[in-house]
mmCIF file of C-alpha atoms (C1' of nucleotides) in Angstrom:
data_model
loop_
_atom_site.group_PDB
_atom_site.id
_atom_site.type_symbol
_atom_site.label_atom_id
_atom_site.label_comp_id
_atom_site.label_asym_id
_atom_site.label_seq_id
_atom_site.Cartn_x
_atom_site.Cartn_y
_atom_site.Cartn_z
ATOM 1 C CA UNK A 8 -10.533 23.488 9.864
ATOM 2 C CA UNK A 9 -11.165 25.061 6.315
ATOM 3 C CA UNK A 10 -8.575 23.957 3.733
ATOM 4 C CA UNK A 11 -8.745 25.364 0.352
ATOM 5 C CA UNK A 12 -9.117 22.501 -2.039
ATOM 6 C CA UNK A 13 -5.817 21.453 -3.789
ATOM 7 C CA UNK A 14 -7.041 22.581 -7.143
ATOM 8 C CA UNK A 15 -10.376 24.192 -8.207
ATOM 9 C CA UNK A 16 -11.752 22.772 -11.286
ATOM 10 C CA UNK A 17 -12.005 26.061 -13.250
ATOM 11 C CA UNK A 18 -8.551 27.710 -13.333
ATOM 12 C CA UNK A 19 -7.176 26.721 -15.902
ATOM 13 C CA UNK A 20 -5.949 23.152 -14.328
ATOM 14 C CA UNK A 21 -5.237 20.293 -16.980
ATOM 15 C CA UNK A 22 -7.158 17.499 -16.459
ATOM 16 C CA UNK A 23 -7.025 14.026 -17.673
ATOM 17 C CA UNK A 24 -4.634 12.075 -19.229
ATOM 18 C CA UNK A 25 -1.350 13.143 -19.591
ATOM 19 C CA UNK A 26 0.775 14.335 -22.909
ATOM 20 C CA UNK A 27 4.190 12.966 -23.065
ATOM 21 C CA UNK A 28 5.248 16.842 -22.879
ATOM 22 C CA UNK A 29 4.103 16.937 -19.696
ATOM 23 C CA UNK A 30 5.505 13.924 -18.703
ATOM 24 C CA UNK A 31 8.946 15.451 -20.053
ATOM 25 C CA UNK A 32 8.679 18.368 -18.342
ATOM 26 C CA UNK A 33 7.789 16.481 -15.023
ATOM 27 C CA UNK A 34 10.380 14.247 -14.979
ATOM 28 C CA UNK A 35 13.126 16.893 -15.666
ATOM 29 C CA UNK A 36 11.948 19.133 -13.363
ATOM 30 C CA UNK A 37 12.275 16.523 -10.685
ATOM 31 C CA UNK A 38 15.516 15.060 -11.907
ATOM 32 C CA UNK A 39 16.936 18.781 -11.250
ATOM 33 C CA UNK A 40 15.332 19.582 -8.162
ATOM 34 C CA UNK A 41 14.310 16.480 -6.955
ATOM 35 C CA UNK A 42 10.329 15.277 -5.711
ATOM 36 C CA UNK A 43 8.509 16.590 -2.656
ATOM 37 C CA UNK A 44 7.060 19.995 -2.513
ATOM 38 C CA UNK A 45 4.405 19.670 -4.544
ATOM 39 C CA UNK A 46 2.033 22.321 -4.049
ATOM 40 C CA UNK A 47 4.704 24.655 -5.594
ATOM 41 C CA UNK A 48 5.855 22.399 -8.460
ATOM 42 C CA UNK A 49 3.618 22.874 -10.999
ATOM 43 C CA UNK A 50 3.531 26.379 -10.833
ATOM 44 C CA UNK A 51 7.790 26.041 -10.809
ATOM 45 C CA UNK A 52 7.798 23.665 -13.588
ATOM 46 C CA UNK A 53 5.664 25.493 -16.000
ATOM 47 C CA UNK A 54 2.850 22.831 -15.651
ATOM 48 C CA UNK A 55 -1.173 23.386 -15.643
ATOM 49 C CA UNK A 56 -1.854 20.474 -13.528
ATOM 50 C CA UNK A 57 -1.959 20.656 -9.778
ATOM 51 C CA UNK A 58 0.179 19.277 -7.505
ATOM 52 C CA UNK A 59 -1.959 16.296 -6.410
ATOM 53 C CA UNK A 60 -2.060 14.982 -10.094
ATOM 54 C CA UNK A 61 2.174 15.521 -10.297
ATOM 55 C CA UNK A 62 3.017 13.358 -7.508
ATOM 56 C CA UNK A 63 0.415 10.923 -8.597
ATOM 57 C CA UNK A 64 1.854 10.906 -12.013
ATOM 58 C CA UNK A 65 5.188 10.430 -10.855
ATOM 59 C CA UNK A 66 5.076 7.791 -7.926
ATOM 60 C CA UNK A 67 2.743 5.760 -10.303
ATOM 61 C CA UNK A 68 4.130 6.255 -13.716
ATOM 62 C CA UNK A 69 7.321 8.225 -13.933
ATOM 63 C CA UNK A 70 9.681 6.978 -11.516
ATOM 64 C CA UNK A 71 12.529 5.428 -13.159
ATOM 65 C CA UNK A 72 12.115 2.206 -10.752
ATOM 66 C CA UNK A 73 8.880 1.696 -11.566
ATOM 67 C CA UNK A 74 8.510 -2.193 -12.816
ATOM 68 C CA UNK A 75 6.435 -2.787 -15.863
ATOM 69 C CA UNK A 76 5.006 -5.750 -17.006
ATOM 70 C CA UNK A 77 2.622 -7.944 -15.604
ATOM 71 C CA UNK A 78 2.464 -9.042 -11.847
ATOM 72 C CA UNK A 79 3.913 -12.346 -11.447
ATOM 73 C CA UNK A 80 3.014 -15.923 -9.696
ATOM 74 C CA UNK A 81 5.271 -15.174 -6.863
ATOM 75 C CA UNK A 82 4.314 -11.527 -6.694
ATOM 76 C CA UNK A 83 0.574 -12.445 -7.157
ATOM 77 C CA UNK A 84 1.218 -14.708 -3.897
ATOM 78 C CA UNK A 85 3.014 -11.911 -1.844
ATOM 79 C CA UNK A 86 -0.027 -9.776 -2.636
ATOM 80 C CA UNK A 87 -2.427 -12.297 -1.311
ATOM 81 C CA UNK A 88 -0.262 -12.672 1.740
ATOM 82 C CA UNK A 89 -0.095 -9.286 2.900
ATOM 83 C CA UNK A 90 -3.535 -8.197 1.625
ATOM 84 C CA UNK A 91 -4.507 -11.044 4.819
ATOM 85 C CA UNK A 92 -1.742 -9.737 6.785
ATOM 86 C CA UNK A 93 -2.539 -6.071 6.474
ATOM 87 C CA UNK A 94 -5.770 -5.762 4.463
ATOM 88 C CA UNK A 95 -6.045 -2.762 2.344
ATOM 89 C CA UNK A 96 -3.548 -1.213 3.159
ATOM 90 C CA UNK A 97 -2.093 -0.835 -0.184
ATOM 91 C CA UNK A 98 0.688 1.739 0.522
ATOM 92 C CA UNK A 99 2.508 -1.010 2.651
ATOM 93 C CA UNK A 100 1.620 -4.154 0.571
ATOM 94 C CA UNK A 101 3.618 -2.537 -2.359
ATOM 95 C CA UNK A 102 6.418 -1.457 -0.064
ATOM 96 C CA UNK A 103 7.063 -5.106 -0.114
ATOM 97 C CA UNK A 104 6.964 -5.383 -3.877
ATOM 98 C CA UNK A 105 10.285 -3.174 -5.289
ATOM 99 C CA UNK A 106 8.705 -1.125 -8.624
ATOM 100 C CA UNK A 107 5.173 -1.884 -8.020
ATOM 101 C CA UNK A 108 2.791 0.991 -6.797
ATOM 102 C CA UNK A 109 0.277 0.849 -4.339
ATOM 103 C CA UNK A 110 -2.520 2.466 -7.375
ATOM 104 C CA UNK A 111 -1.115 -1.309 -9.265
ATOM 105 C CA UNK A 112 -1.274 -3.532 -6.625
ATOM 106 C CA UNK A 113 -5.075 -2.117 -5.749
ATOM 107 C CA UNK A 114 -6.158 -2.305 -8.977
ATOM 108 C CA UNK A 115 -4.914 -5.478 -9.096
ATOM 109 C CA UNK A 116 -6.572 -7.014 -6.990
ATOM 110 C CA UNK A 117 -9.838 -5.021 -7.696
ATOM 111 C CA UNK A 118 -9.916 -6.087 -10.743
ATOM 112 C CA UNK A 119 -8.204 -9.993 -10.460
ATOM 113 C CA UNK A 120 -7.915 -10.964 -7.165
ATOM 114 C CA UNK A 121 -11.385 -10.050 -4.932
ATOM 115 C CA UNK A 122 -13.517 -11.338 -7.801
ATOM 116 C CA UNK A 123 -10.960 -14.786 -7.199
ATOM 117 C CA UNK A 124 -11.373 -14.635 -3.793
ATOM 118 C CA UNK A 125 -14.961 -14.766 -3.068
ATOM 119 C CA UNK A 126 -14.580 -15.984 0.183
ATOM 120 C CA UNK A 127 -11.824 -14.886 2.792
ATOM 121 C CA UNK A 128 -12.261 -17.536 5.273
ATOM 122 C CA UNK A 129 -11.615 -20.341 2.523
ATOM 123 C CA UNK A 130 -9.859 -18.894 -0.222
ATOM 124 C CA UNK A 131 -9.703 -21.364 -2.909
ATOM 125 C CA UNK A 132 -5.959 -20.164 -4.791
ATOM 126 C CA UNK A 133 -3.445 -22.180 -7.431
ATOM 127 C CA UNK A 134 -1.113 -21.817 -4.629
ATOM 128 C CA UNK A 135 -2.593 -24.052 -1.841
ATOM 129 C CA UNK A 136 -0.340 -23.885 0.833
ATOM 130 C CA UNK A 137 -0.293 -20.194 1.081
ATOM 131 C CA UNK A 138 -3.762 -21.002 2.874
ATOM 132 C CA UNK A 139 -2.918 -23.999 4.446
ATOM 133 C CA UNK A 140 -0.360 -23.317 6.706
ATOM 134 C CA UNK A 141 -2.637 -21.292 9.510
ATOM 135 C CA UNK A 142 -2.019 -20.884 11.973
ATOM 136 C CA UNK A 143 1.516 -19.118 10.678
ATOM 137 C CA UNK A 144 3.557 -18.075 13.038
ATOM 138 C CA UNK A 145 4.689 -14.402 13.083
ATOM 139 C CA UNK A 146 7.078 -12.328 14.651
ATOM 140 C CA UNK A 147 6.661 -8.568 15.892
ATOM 141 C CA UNK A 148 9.742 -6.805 17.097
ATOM 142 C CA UNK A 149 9.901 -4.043 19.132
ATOM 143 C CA UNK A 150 12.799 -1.875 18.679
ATOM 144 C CA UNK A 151 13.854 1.269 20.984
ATOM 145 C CA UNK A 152 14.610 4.450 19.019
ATOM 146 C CA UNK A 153 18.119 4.665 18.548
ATOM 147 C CA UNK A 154 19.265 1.116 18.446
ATOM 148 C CA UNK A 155 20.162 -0.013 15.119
ATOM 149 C CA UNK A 156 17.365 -1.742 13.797
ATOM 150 C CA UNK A 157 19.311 -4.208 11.677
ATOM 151 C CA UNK A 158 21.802 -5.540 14.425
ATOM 152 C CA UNK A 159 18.538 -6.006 16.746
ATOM 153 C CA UNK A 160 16.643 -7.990 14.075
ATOM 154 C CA UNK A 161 20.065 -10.215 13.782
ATOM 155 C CA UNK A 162 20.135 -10.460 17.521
ATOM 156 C CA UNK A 163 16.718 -11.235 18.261
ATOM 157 C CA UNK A 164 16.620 -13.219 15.595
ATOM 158 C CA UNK A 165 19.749 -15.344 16.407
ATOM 159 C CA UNK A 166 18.567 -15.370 20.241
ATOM 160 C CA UNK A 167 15.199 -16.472 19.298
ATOM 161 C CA UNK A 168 15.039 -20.154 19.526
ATOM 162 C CA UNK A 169 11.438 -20.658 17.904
ATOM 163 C CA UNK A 170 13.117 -18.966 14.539
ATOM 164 C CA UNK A 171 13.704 -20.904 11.714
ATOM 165 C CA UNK A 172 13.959 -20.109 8.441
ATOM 166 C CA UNK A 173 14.366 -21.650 5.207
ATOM 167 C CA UNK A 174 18.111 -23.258 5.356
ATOM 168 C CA UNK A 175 18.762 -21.725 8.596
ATOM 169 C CA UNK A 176 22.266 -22.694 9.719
ATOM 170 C CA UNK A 177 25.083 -21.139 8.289
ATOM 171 C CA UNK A 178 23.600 -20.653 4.924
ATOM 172 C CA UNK A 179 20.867 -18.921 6.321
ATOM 173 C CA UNK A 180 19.675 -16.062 4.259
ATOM 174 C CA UNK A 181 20.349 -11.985 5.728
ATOM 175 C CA UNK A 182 17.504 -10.451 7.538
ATOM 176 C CA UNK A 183 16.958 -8.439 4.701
ATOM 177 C CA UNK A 184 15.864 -11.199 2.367
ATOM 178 C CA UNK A 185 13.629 -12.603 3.918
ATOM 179 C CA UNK A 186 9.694 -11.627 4.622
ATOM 180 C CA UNK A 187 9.964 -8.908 6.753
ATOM 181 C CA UNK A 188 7.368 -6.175 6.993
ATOM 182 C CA UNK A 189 7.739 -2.603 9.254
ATOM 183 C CA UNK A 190 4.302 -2.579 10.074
ATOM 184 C CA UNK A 191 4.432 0.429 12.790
ATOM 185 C CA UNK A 192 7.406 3.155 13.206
ATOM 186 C CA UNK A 193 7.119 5.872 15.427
ATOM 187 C CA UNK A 194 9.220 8.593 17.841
ATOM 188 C CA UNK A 195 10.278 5.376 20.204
ATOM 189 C CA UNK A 196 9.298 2.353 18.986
ATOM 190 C CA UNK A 197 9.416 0.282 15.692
ATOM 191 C CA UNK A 198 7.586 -2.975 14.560
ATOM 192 C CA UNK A 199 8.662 -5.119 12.446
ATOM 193 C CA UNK A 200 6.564 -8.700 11.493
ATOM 194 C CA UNK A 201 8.201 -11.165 9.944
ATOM 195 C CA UNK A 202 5.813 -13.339 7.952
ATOM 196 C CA UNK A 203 6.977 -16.316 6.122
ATOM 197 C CA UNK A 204 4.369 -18.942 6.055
ATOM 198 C CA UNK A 205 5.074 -22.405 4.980
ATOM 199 C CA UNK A 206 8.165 -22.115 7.484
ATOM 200 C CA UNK A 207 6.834 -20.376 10.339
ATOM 201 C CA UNK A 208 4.032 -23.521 10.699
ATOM 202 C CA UNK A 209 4.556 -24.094 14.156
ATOM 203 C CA UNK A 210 2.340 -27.156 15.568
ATOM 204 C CA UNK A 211 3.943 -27.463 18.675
ATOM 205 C CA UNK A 212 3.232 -24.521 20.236
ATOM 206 C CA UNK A 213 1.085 -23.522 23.131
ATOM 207 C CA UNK A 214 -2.152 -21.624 22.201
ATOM 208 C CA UNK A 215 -3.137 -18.724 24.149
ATOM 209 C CA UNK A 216 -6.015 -18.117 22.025
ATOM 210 C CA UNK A 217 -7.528 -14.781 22.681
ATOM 211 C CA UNK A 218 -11.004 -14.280 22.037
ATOM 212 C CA UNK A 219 -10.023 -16.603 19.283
ATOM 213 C CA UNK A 220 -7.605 -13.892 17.451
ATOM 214 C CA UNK A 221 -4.240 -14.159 18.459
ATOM 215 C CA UNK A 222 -1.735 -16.071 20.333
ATOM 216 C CA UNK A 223 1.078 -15.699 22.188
ATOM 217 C CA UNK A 224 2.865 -18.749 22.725
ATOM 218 C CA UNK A 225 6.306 -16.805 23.229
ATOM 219 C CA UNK A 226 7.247 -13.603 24.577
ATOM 220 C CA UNK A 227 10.898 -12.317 24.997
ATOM 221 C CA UNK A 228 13.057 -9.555 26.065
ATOM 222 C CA UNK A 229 16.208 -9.151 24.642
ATOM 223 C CA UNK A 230 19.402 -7.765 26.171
ATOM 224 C CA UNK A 231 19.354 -4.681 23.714
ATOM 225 C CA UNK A 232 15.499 -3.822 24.722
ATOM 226 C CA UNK A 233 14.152 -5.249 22.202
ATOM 227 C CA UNK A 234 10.925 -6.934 22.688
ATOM 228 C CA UNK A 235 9.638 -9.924 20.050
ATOM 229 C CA UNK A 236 6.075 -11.378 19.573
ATOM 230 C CA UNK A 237 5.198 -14.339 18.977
ATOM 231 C CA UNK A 238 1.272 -15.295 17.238
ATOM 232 C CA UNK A 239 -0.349 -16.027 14.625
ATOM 233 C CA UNK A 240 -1.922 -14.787 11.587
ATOM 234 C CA UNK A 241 -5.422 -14.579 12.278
ATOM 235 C CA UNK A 242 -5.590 -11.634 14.086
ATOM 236 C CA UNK A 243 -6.757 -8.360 14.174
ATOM 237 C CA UNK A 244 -4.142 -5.765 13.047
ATOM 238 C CA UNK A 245 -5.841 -2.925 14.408
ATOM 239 C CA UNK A 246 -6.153 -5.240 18.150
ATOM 240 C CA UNK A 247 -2.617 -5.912 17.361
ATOM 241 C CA UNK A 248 -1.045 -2.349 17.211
ATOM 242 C CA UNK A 249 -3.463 -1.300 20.390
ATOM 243 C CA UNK A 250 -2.001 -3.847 22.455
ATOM 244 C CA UNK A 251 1.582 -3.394 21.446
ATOM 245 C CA UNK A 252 1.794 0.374 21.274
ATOM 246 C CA UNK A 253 0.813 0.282 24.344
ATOM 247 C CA UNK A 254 2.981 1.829 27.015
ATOM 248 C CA UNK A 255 2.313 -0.827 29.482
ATOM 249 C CA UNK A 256 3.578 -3.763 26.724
ATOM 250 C CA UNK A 257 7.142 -4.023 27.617
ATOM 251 C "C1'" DA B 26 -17.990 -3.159 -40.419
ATOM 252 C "C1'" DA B 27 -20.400 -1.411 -36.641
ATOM 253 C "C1'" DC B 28 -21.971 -1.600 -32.241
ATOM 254 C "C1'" DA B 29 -22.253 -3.122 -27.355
ATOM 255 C "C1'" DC B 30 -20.167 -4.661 -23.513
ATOM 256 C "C1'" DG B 31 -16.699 -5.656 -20.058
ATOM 257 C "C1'" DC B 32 -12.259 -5.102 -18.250
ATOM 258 C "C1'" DG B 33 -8.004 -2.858 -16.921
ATOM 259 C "C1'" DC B 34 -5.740 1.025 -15.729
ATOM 260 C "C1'" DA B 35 -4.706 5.894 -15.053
ATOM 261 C "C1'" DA B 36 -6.379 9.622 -12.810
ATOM 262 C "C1'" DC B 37 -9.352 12.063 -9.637
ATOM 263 C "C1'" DC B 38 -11.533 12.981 -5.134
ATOM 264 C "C1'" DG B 39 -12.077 13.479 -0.351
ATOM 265 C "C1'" DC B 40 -10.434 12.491 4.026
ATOM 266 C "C1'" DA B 41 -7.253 12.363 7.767
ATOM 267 C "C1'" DG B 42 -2.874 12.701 9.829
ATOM 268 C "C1'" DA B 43 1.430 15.273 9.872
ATOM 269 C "C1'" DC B 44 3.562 19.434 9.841
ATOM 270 C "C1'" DT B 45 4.312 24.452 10.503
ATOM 271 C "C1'" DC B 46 3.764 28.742 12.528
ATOM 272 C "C1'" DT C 6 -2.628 25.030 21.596
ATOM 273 C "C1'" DG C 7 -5.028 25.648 17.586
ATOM 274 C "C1'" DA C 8 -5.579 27.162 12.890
ATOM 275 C "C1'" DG C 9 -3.938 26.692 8.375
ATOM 276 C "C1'" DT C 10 -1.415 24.011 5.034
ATOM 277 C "C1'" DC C 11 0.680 20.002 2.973
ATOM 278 C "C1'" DT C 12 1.032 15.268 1.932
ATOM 279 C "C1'" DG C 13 -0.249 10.557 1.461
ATOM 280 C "C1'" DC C 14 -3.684 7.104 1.298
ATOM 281 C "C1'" DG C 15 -7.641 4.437 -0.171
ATOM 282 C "C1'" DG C 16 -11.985 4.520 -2.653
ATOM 283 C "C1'" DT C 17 -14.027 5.661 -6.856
ATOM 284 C "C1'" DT C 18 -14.595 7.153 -11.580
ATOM 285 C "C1'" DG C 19 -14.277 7.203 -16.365
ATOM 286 C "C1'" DC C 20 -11.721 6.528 -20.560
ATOM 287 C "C1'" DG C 21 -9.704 3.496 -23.921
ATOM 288 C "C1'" DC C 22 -9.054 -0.834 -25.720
ATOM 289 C "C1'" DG C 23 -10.099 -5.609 -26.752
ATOM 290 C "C1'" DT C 24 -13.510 -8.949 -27.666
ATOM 291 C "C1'" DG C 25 -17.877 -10.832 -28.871
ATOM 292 C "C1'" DT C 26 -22.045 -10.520 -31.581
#
DNA sequence: AACACGCGCAACCGCAGACTC
DNA sequence: TGAGTCTGCGGTTGCGCGTGT
């Protein structure tokens, strides 16, 4: 499959840094006719850059949501979370953090957290119990298309008696503040894991260790067709989505 | 003051999946 | 269905700045 390459190195292109005119024109250009098509934006906007280096100048520097300043202890733990959770999978880990990028959180821990983490399996961190709780016990959900994802996170949530979160009761946080991460969406199905370690520690439950990756202590249907997972955090992602994906998993 | 070195970050590159026709 | 195109992602590079000598 030939594909031209995005933009040839001797036409002209600006390279580099960028100027703050550029930046100027970029962001007004967008705040008229908003982001996405961005093969076509440079040449629309009056810019000599291509259209690779304009979204990657705007998701990563111009977006007005963007946070600055520098990551924080609680942040710094989130990262270290999902990076176990999810590995590199940067795009997602910063989903999770509101105004940081995935080019930040990479670089981030490139440059301050891999070097701190020498070893995966016993990660010496300030924050102890982030690595002391395993196994932590995590939630998948498995949502039909159509059904509102919110009420069926709520529902399987209430239903699910091996739940609890931090104050649970009636001054139990939304759904949407706590640790939730949509690991998988597609045409039918969506995934959601729910991570929240020190709470999720759950010594009483069976192990169904398999091959020594994952467990499954709890499995549930729910009236709505939802489906929810139980196991725990030292498993396989890629093993993970295989087995749930699959059309037989119900 | 000048140079070397290391680090952090912005930007680039190539690949692969999604999309369109 | 397959070719062409677009977009997003993760790995890598290289520049600029701070610090040490």
């Amino acid at each position: 499959m030939g594909r031209a390459p995005c933009c040839s190195k001797d036409s002209g292109i600006n390279r580099g840094a960028w100027t703050a005119e550029e930046d100027m024109i970029l962001s007004e250009y967008i705040a008229i006719h908003g982001d996405g098509g961005w093969r076509a934006l440079p040449k629309k906007a009056g810019l000599k850059r291509c259209g690779k280096s304009c979204r990657l100048r705007w998701l990563n520097y111009l977006r007005p949501d963007i946070k600055r300043g520098n990551i924080s202890a609680d942040e710094e733990e989130l990262i270290i979370r999902l990076h176990k959770l999810l590995g590199n999978r940067w795009s997602l880990i910063a989903g999770r953090l509101p105004g940081r990028t995935d080019n930040e959180i990479k670089n981030y821990w490139n440059t301050r957290l891999s070097g701190k983490l020498p070893n995966k399996q016993c990660p010496q961190s300030k924050s102890p119990h982030i690595f002391q709780v395993i196994p932590v016990k995590t939630t998948a959900v498995r949502i039909p298309k159509g059904l509102n994802k919110r009420v069926c996170i709520s529902n399987a949530r209430r239903d699910h008696q091996d739940f609890r979160f931090p104050g649970d009761g009636d001054t139990s946080k939304p759904w949407c503040d706590l640790s939730v991460e949509e690991l998988i969406t597609d045409n039918d199905l969506q995934f959601v894991d729910f991570t929240e370690t020190n709470n999720f520690v759950d010594t009483q439950s069976p192990s169904m260790v398999v091959d020594g990756l994952y467990e499954f202590p709890h499995f549930q249907q729910y009236n709505d067709g939802v489906t929810a997972f139980d196991f725990f955090e030292d498993f396989r992602l890629e093993e993970l989505e295989a087995m749930t994906c699959s059309k037989d998993v119900k």
